[in-house]
Amino acid sequence: VCIHRVRSCSGIRFIKSKYVCVFDKSALKFSHQQRLFRTSPVSCGQIVQFKLSDIGEGITEVTVKEWYIKEGDSVSQFDSICEVQSDKASVTITSRYDGVIRKLHYSIDDIAFVGKPLVDIEIDASKGVAPEEDVVETPPMSHEEHTHQEIKGHKTLATPAVRRLAMENNIKLSEVVGTGKDNRILKEDILNYLAKQTGAILPPSPKAEIVPPLRKTEAVPAAPKDKARRIPVPVSRPIAFSGKDKTEPVTGFQKAMVKTMSAALKIPHFGYSDEIDLTQLVQLREELKPLAEIRGVKLSFMPFFIKAASLGLLQYPILNASLDENCQNVTYKASHNIGVAMDTEQGLIVPNVKNVQVCSVFDIAVELNRLQSLGSAGQLGTSDLTGGTFTLSNIGTIGGTYAKPVILPPEVAIGALGKIQVLPRFNGKGEVFKAQIMNVSWSADHRIIDGATMARFSNLWKSYLENPASMLLDLK
């Protein structure tokens, strides 16, 4: 009987051997004794403590939001282990070892500290441990980073968002040809594959990889014809009187807000308000909405507000600057990374659209759709939430008309947009007409920005929105 890799027989333990012709203990002792067996126990796998690596941005602690593995599970390199939440963003931690999970050091909602063990992994001792840093993967939809996925024995490069999109549409990544770097599969590849399967025609777009397609089972909800007549419905919740006070720690985005707003109190705010007649812009958006929907993008007013702000910042770059802590130097930012305040279940977050000065209105709409989807899911990455140079806050989506926005350091200006109302106004002939009016409230750092500069910028921004055709003259 031929035996491959005999390991034990009658209490005697063997190391790897090739082939033994007779399964007999005496024969084994006689033939190749020094190579075929040993009497010491076989060494077990080595336990490695997988520590939480430095995430950056000065973050020292995070909250464990979700475990993707449990004790006893086998993991490979680049497999997702857990998702953690800092006071800035959500981060997915991935493994750099092949092995078996032996211990989870934290439960859901526990606070994990950078440099402390996250999980214990049993690895093959013969392979050794590579002295490299732990692998940290940014949240879904990041353009610059990727993870490995094992499919049919080969490594496939794809982001978690691409894998999710493929799974939602029942597409095997092994059947998709990647066009990215190192044959990485992009969202554009998934969309093209899906188009071939369904016969759909996708319009060309330079950023098609970040445009999720509309699923067949999903329908775009029809907007109410008269938004002004909507009556807010109160949420009915049972009232419970426990008779006891409850104390909770300030964590996550609330903790970031405490830190940021405390720093903002040191800034002398200058306020300026005005009203904008959006009648022409409302008509233009109604004409462009169907075209955007064909491309799978929801077109709101915000892309126009953002682009008009960027055109204004080109004329008044002091509003797209930052002031150092000692108030000795002003840095004029080359990129217009315009932040958009969002109200989510996790609290107030302000992701930003990068390089608006080189983006079209449609490009901005695509990016806003991506940020809003990730923000609702609590999966915005650190790169999405940092690097902002100017901010717009649309309080009108909730119903407010006026606001007093607070500057987000190190930025020097912020705008708050009210709701759009149908109000009577007079035209040049003195006739009353129905106008679409929106109020805007600006706050500026009065240490380096005077009132006249803020007013002139607001007037230029206003002119672009009241006459949207004039934006074409300055678009590049």
Coordinates of C-alpha atoms in Angstrom, one line a residue:
V1 CA 0.0 0.0 0.0
C2 CA 1.5 3.4 -1.0
I3 CA 1.0 6.1 1.6
H4 CA 1.7 9.8 0.9
R5 CA 2.6 12.1 3.8
V6 CA 2.2 9.5 6.6
R7 CA 1.8 11.5 9.9
S8 CA 1.1 9.0 12.7
C9 CA 1.0 5.2 13.4
S10 CA 0.8 3.4 16.7
G11 CA 1.7 6.6 18.7
I12 CA 4.7 7.3 16.5
R13 CA 4.6 10.7 14.7
F14 CA 6.2 11.2 11.3
I15 CA 7.3 14.1 9.2
K16 CA 6.6 14.4 5.5
S17 CA 7.8 11.4 3.5
K18 CA 7.5 10.4 0.0
Y19 CA 6.2 6.8 -0.4
V20 CA 6.4 3.8 1.9
C21 CA 5.6 0.4 0.3
V22 CA 4.6 -1.6 3.3
F23 CA 2.6 -0.2 6.1
D24 CA 4.5 -1.9 8.9
K25 CA 6.1 -0.4 11.9
S26 CA 9.3 -2.5 11.8
A27 CA 9.7 -1.8 8.1
L28 CA 9.4 1.8 8.8
K29 CA 12.1 1.6 11.5
F30 CA 14.4 -0.3 9.2
S31 CA 14.1 1.8 6.0
H32 CA 15.0 5.5 6.1
Q33 CA 14.5 5.8 9.8
Q34 CA 16.2 9.1 10.2
R35 CA 14.1 10.7 7.5
L36 CA 10.7 9.1 7.8
F37 CA 9.7 9.7 11.4
R38 CA 10.5 11.5 14.6
T39 CA 9.3 10.9 18.2
S40 CA 8.8 14.6 19.1
P41 CA 5.3 16.1 18.7
V42 CA 4.5 18.0 15.5
S43 CA 4.7 21.8 16.1
C44 CA 1.4 23.7 16.1
G45 CA 0.7 26.9 14.1
Q46 CA 2.1 30.1 15.4
I47 CA -0.3 32.6 17.0
V48 CA 0.2 36.2 15.7
Q49 CA -1.4 39.2 17.2
F50 CA -2.8 41.4 14.4
K51 CA -2.5 44.9 15.7
L52 CA -4.6 47.9 14.6
S53 CA -2.2 50.0 12.5
D54 CA -2.0 53.8 12.3
I55 CA -4.9 55.0 10.2
G56 CA -3.5 58.5 9.9
E57 CA -4.9 62.0 10.6
G58 CA -3.8 61.7 14.2
I59 CA -6.4 59.1 15.0
T60 CA -5.6 57.1 18.2
E61 CA -8.9 55.2 18.8
V62 CA -11.8 53.9 16.7
T63 CA -15.1 52.2 17.3
V64 CA -15.6 48.6 16.0
K65 CA -18.8 48.8 13.9
E66 CA -18.9 45.3 12.2
W67 CA -16.9 42.1 12.2
Y68 CA -16.7 40.3 8.8
I69 CA -15.1 37.2 10.4
K70 CA -15.6 35.1 13.6
E71 CA -13.4 32.9 15.7
G72 CA -12.4 29.7 13.7
D73 CA -12.8 31.3 10.3
S74 CA -10.0 31.0 7.8
V75 CA -8.7 34.2 6.2
S76 CA -6.3 35.1 3.4
Q77 CA -4.2 38.1 2.7
F78 CA -6.3 41.2 1.9
D79 CA -9.5 39.6 3.2
S80 CA -11.7 42.1 5.1
I81 CA -11.6 41.6 8.9
C82 CA -13.7 44.4 10.3
E83 CA -15.0 47.9 9.8
V84 CA -14.1 50.6 12.3
Q85 CA -15.4 54.1 12.7
S86 CA -13.1 57.0 13.7
D87 CA -14.2 60.6 14.4
K88 CA -13.5 61.3 10.7
A89 CA -14.5 58.3 8.6
S90 CA -15.2 54.6 8.4
V91 CA -12.3 52.3 7.6
T92 CA -12.2 48.7 6.6
I93 CA -9.3 46.7 8.1
T94 CA -7.9 43.8 6.0
S95 CA -5.6 41.0 6.8
R96 CA -2.0 40.6 5.8
Y97 CA -1.8 36.9 6.9
D98 CA -3.1 33.6 5.7
G99 CA -4.4 31.7 8.7
V100 CA -7.2 30.9 11.1
I101 CA -8.9 33.5 13.4
R102 CA -8.4 32.3 17.0
K103 CA -9.6 35.4 19.1
L104 CA -11.4 38.6 18.6
H105 CA -10.2 41.2 21.1
Y106 CA -13.2 43.5 20.8
S107 CA -17.0 43.3 20.5
I108 CA -19.3 45.5 18.4
D109 CA -19.2 49.2 19.5
D110 CA -16.1 48.6 21.6
I111 CA -13.3 51.2 21.4
A112 CA -10.2 49.8 19.8
F113 CA -6.8 51.6 20.2
V114 CA -4.1 52.0 17.5
G115 CA -1.2 49.7 18.2
K116 CA -3.2 47.3 20.3
P117 CA -4.1 43.7 19.2
L118 CA -7.3 43.5 17.1
V119 CA -7.4 39.7 16.5
D120 CA -5.2 36.7 17.0
I121 CA -4.4 34.7 13.9
E122 CA -2.9 31.2 13.8
I123 CA -0.5 31.0 10.8
D124 CA 1.7 28.2 9.4
A125 CA 4.9 28.5 11.4
S126 CA 7.0 27.3 8.5
K127 CA 6.0 30.4 6.5
G128 CA 7.2 32.8 9.1
V129 CA 5.8 36.3 9.8
A130 CA 6.6 39.1 7.5
P131 CA 7.7 42.2 9.4
E132 CA 5.5 44.6 7.4
E133 CA 2.8 47.0 8.5
D134 CA -0.9 45.9 8.8
V135 CA -3.0 46.4 5.8
V136 CA -5.6 49.2 6.0
E137 CA -8.1 49.6 3.2
T138 CA -10.2 52.7 2.7
P139 CA -14.0 52.4 2.4
P140 CA -15.8 51.5 -0.8
M141 CA -15.6 53.6 -3.9
S142 CA -12.0 54.9 -3.3
H143 CA -10.4 55.4 -6.8
E144 CA -6.8 55.0 -5.8
E145 CA -6.8 51.8 -3.7
H146 CA -7.9 48.2 -4.2
T147 CA -8.2 44.8 -2.6
H148 CA -7.5 41.3 -3.7
Q149 CA -10.3 38.8 -4.2
E150 CA -9.6 35.1 -4.6
I151 CA -11.6 33.7 -7.5
K152 CA -11.0 30.3 -9.1
G153 CA -7.4 30.1 -7.9
H154 CA -6.2 33.5 -9.1
K155 CA -6.0 37.0 -7.6
T156 CA -8.5 39.5 -9.0
L157 CA -8.1 43.2 -8.3
A158 CA -11.3 45.0 -7.5
T159 CA -12.7 47.4 -4.9
P160 CA -15.3 46.4 -2.4
A161 CA -17.8 48.6 -4.2
V162 CA -17.1 46.7 -7.5
R163 CA -17.6 43.4 -5.8
R164 CA -20.9 44.6 -4.3
L165 CA -22.1 45.9 -7.7
A166 CA -21.2 42.5 -9.3
M167 CA -22.9 40.6 -6.5
E168 CA -26.1 42.7 -6.8
N169 CA -26.3 42.0 -10.5
N170 CA -25.3 38.3 -10.2
I171 CA -22.0 38.8 -12.2
K172 CA -18.9 36.7 -11.6
L173 CA -15.8 38.8 -11.5
S174 CA -13.9 35.9 -13.1
E175 CA -15.9 36.5 -16.3
V176 CA -15.2 40.2 -16.5
V177 CA -12.1 41.6 -18.2
G178 CA -10.5 44.3 -16.2
T179 CA -9.2 47.4 -18.0
G180 CA -7.6 49.1 -15.0
K181 CA -4.0 49.0 -13.8
D182 CA -2.7 45.4 -13.4
N183 CA -6.0 44.2 -14.9
R184 CA -8.0 45.8 -12.1
I185 CA -11.8 45.5 -12.6
L186 CA -13.4 48.9 -12.6
K187 CA -17.0 49.8 -12.3
E188 CA -17.0 50.7 -15.9
D189 CA -16.0 47.1 -16.7
I190 CA -19.0 45.9 -14.7
L191 CA -21.4 48.3 -16.4
N192 CA -20.1 47.4 -19.9
Y193 CA -20.5 43.7 -19.1
L194 CA -24.0 44.3 -17.8
A195 CA -24.8 46.3 -20.9
K196 CA -23.7 43.4 -23.1
Q197 CA -25.9 41.0 -21.2
T198 CA -29.0 43.2 -21.1
G199 CA -28.5 44.9 -24.5
A200 CA -28.6 48.3 -22.9
I201 CA -26.6 51.2 -24.4
L202 CA -24.6 53.2 -21.9
P203 CA -23.5 56.7 -22.9
P204 CA -19.8 57.5 -22.8
S205 CA -18.7 59.2 -19.7
P206 CA -15.1 60.0 -18.4
K207 CA -16.2 58.9 -14.9
A208 CA -18.5 56.0 -15.8
E209 CA -16.7 53.8 -13.2
I210 CA -18.4 55.7 -10.4
V211 CA -21.9 55.7 -11.9
P212 CA -24.0 52.9 -10.4
P213 CA -26.7 51.6 -12.8
L214 CA -30.3 51.6 -11.9
R215 CA -31.5 48.1 -10.9
K216 CA -34.4 46.7 -12.8
T217 CA -36.4 46.1 -9.6
E218 CA -35.8 49.7 -8.5
A219 CA -37.9 52.6 -9.8
V220 CA -37.0 56.3 -9.4
P221 CA -39.6 57.7 -7.0
A222 CA -41.7 60.5 -8.5
A223 CA -41.1 63.9 -6.9
P224 CA -44.2 65.6 -5.6
K225 CA -45.5 68.2 -8.0
D226 CA -45.9 70.9 -5.3
K227 CA -43.2 70.8 -2.8
A228 CA -44.4 73.9 -1.1
R229 CA -47.6 72.2 0.0
R230 CA -45.9 69.2 1.6
I231 CA -46.9 68.9 5.3
P232 CA -44.3 67.4 7.6
V233 CA -45.6 64.3 9.3
P234 CA -44.4 63.9 12.9
V235 CA -42.7 60.6 13.7
S236 CA -44.9 58.8 16.3
R237 CA -42.7 57.3 19.0
P238 CA -43.9 55.8 22.3
I239 CA -43.1 58.1 25.2
A240 CA -41.2 56.2 27.9
F241 CA -40.5 57.7 31.3
S242 CA -37.7 55.7 33.0
G243 CA -37.2 58.2 35.8
K244 CA -33.4 57.9 35.4
D245 CA -30.8 60.1 33.6
K246 CA -28.7 58.4 30.9
T247 CA -25.1 59.3 30.2
E248 CA -23.4 58.4 27.0
P249 CA -19.9 59.1 25.8
V250 CA -19.3 61.5 22.9
T251 CA -17.9 59.3 20.1
G252 CA -17.6 59.2 16.3
F253 CA -18.7 62.2 14.3
Q254 CA -20.1 63.9 17.4
K255 CA -16.6 63.9 18.9
A256 CA -15.2 65.4 15.7
M257 CA -17.9 68.1 15.8
V258 CA -17.0 69.0 19.4
K259 CA -13.4 69.5 18.4
T260 CA -14.1 71.4 15.1
M261 CA -16.7 73.8 16.6
S262 CA -14.5 74.5 19.6
A263 CA -11.8 75.7 17.2
A264 CA -14.4 77.6 15.2
L265 CA -15.3 79.7 18.2
K266 CA -11.9 81.4 18.0
I267 CA -12.8 82.8 14.5
P268 CA -14.6 86.2 14.3
H269 CA -17.5 85.5 12.0
F270 CA -18.9 88.1 9.5
G271 CA -22.4 87.4 8.2
Y272 CA -24.0 88.3 4.9
S273 CA -27.4 87.3 3.5
D274 CA -29.2 87.8 0.2
E275 CA -32.0 86.3 -1.9
I276 CA -31.6 84.6 -5.2
D277 CA -34.2 84.4 -8.0
L278 CA -33.8 80.8 -9.3
T279 CA -36.7 80.9 -11.8
Q280 CA -34.5 80.3 -14.9
L281 CA -32.4 77.7 -13.1
V282 CA -35.5 75.8 -12.1
Q283 CA -36.6 75.6 -15.7
L284 CA -33.1 74.6 -16.9
R285 CA -32.9 71.8 -14.3
E286 CA -36.3 70.4 -15.4
E287 CA -35.0 70.2 -18.9
L288 CA -31.8 68.5 -18.0
K289 CA -33.2 66.0 -15.4
P290 CA -34.4 63.4 -17.9
L291 CA -31.0 63.5 -19.7
A292 CA -29.2 62.9 -16.4
E293 CA -31.5 60.1 -15.4
I294 CA -30.8 58.4 -18.7
R295 CA -27.1 58.4 -17.6
G296 CA -28.2 57.0 -14.2
V297 CA -27.5 60.2 -12.3
K298 CA -29.9 62.2 -10.1
L299 CA -29.5 65.9 -10.9
S300 CA -30.3 68.3 -8.1
F301 CA -29.7 72.0 -7.7
M302 CA -26.5 71.5 -5.7
P303 CA -24.2 70.8 -8.7
F304 CA -25.2 74.2 -10.1
F305 CA -24.6 75.9 -6.7
I306 CA -21.2 74.2 -6.4
K307 CA -20.0 75.1 -9.9
A308 CA -21.2 78.7 -9.6
A309 CA -19.2 79.0 -6.3
S310 CA -16.1 77.6 -8.0
L311 CA -16.4 80.2 -10.8
G312 CA -16.7 82.9 -8.1
L313 CA -13.7 81.6 -6.2
L314 CA -11.6 82.0 -9.4
Q315 CA -12.3 85.8 -9.1
Y316 CA -12.0 85.9 -5.3
P317 CA -9.3 83.3 -4.3
I318 CA -9.1 84.7 -0.8
L319 CA -12.3 82.8 0.0
N320 CA -10.6 79.6 -1.0
A321 CA -7.7 80.0 1.4
S322 CA -6.6 79.0 4.9
L323 CA -5.0 81.0 7.7
D324 CA -2.3 79.4 10.0
E325 CA -2.8 79.2 13.7
N326 CA -0.5 82.2 14.4
C327 CA -2.3 84.3 11.8
Q328 CA 0.9 85.1 10.1
N329 CA 0.5 83.3 6.7
V330 CA -2.4 82.9 4.3
T331 CA -2.3 79.9 1.9
Y332 CA -4.3 80.2 -1.3
K333 CA -5.6 76.8 -2.3
A334 CA -5.1 75.8 -6.0
S335 CA -7.9 73.2 -5.9
H336 CA -11.5 74.0 -5.2
N337 CA -12.5 71.1 -2.9
I338 CA -16.0 72.2 -2.1
G339 CA -17.6 70.5 0.9
V340 CA -21.3 69.7 1.2
A341 CA -22.8 69.4 4.7
M342 CA -24.9 66.2 5.0
D343 CA -27.3 65.1 7.7
T344 CA -26.9 61.4 8.4
E345 CA -27.8 58.9 11.1
Q346 CA -24.2 59.1 12.3
G347 CA -24.5 62.9 12.6
L348 CA -23.3 65.9 10.6
I349 CA -20.6 65.0 8.0
V350 CA -19.1 67.2 5.4
P351 CA -17.6 65.3 2.4
N352 CA -16.2 67.4 -0.4
V353 CA -16.1 67.3 -4.2
K354 CA -12.5 67.5 -5.3
N355 CA -11.2 69.8 -8.0
V356 CA -14.5 71.4 -8.9
Q357 CA -12.6 74.0 -11.0
V358 CA -12.0 71.3 -13.7
C359 CA -15.3 69.5 -13.3
S360 CA -18.5 69.9 -15.4
V361 CA -21.9 70.2 -13.8
F362 CA -22.6 66.6 -14.7
D363 CA -19.2 65.5 -13.2
I364 CA -20.2 67.2 -9.9
A365 CA -23.6 65.5 -10.0
V366 CA -22.0 62.1 -10.4
E367 CA -19.6 62.7 -7.5
L368 CA -22.4 64.0 -5.3
N369 CA -24.5 60.9 -6.0
R370 CA -21.5 58.8 -4.9
L371 CA -20.9 60.8 -1.7
Q372 CA -24.6 60.8 -0.8
S373 CA -24.8 57.0 -1.2
L374 CA -21.7 56.4 0.9
G375 CA -22.8 59.0 3.5
S376 CA -26.2 57.3 3.9
A377 CA -24.4 53.9 4.4
G378 CA -21.8 55.4 6.8
Q379 CA -19.0 54.3 4.5
L380 CA -17.3 57.6 3.5
G381 CA -13.6 57.4 3.4
T382 CA -11.0 59.7 5.0
S383 CA -10.1 61.1 1.6
D384 CA -13.8 62.1 1.1
L385 CA -14.0 63.9 4.4
T386 CA -10.7 65.8 4.4
G387 CA -9.0 68.4 2.3
G388 CA -12.0 70.7 1.9
T389 CA -11.4 74.4 1.0
F390 CA -14.9 75.9 0.9
T391 CA -18.3 74.6 2.1
L392 CA -22.0 74.9 1.2
S393 CA -24.7 73.7 3.6
N394 CA -28.1 73.1 2.2
I395 CA -30.4 73.6 5.2
G396 CA -33.3 74.0 2.7
T397 CA -33.6 70.3 2.3
I398 CA -35.0 70.1 5.8
G399 CA -37.1 73.3 5.5
G400 CA -35.0 76.2 6.8
T401 CA -34.9 79.6 5.2
Y402 CA -32.1 81.4 7.0
A403 CA -29.2 80.1 9.0
K404 CA -26.0 81.3 10.6
P405 CA -23.4 78.8 9.4
V406 CA -20.2 78.2 11.4
I407 CA -16.9 78.1 9.5
L408 CA -15.0 74.8 9.4
P409 CA -11.4 75.5 10.2
P410 CA -9.0 75.8 8.4
E411 CA -11.5 77.1 5.8
V412 CA -12.3 80.8 5.8
A413 CA -15.9 80.9 4.4
I414 CA -19.1 78.9 4.3
G415 CA -22.6 79.4 2.8
A416 CA -26.0 78.1 4.0
L417 CA -28.7 77.7 1.4
G418 CA -32.4 78.0 2.3
K419 CA -35.4 76.3 0.8
I420 CA -36.8 77.4 -2.6
Q421 CA -40.1 79.2 -2.2
V422 CA -42.6 80.5 -4.7
L423 CA -43.1 84.2 -3.9
P424 CA -44.5 87.2 -5.7
R425 CA -41.9 89.6 -7.1
F426 CA -41.9 92.6 -9.5
N427 CA -40.3 92.6 -12.9
G428 CA -38.6 95.5 -14.7
K429 CA -42.0 96.7 -15.9
G430 CA -43.5 96.8 -12.4
E431 CA -45.6 93.7 -13.0
V432 CA -46.1 91.0 -10.4
F433 CA -44.9 87.6 -11.4
K434 CA -44.3 84.2 -9.7
A435 CA -40.6 83.8 -8.7
Q436 CA -38.6 80.9 -7.3
I437 CA -36.8 82.5 -4.4
M438 CA -34.0 81.1 -2.3
N439 CA -32.2 82.8 0.5
V440 CA -28.4 82.4 1.2
S441 CA -26.5 83.2 4.3
W442 CA -22.7 83.5 4.2
S443 CA -20.1 83.5 7.0
A444 CA -16.6 84.6 6.5
D445 CA -13.4 84.8 8.6
H446 CA -13.4 88.6 9.4
R447 CA -9.7 88.5 10.2
I448 CA -8.7 88.3 6.5
I449 CA -12.0 88.8 4.6
D450 CA -13.8 92.1 4.6
G451 CA -17.5 92.6 4.1
A452 CA -17.1 94.1 0.6
T453 CA -15.3 91.0 -0.7
M454 CA -17.9 88.7 0.7
A455 CA -20.7 90.8 -0.9
R456 CA -19.0 91.0 -4.3
F457 CA -18.5 87.2 -4.3
S458 CA -22.1 86.7 -3.4
N459 CA -23.3 89.0 -6.1
L460 CA -21.2 87.1 -8.7
W461 CA -22.4 83.7 -7.5
K462 CA -26.0 85.1 -7.6
S463 CA -25.6 86.4 -11.2
Y464 CA -24.5 82.9 -12.4
L465 CA -27.5 81.2 -10.8
E466 CA -30.1 83.8 -11.9
N467 CA -28.7 83.7 -15.5
P468 CA -27.4 80.1 -15.8
A469 CA -26.6 80.7 -19.5
S470 CA -23.9 83.2 -18.4
M471 CA -22.0 80.3 -16.8
L472 CA -21.2 79.0 -20.3
L473 CA -18.9 81.9 -21.0
D474 CA -16.6 81.1 -18.1
L475 CA -16.8 77.3 -18.2
K476 CA -13.5 75.6 -19.2

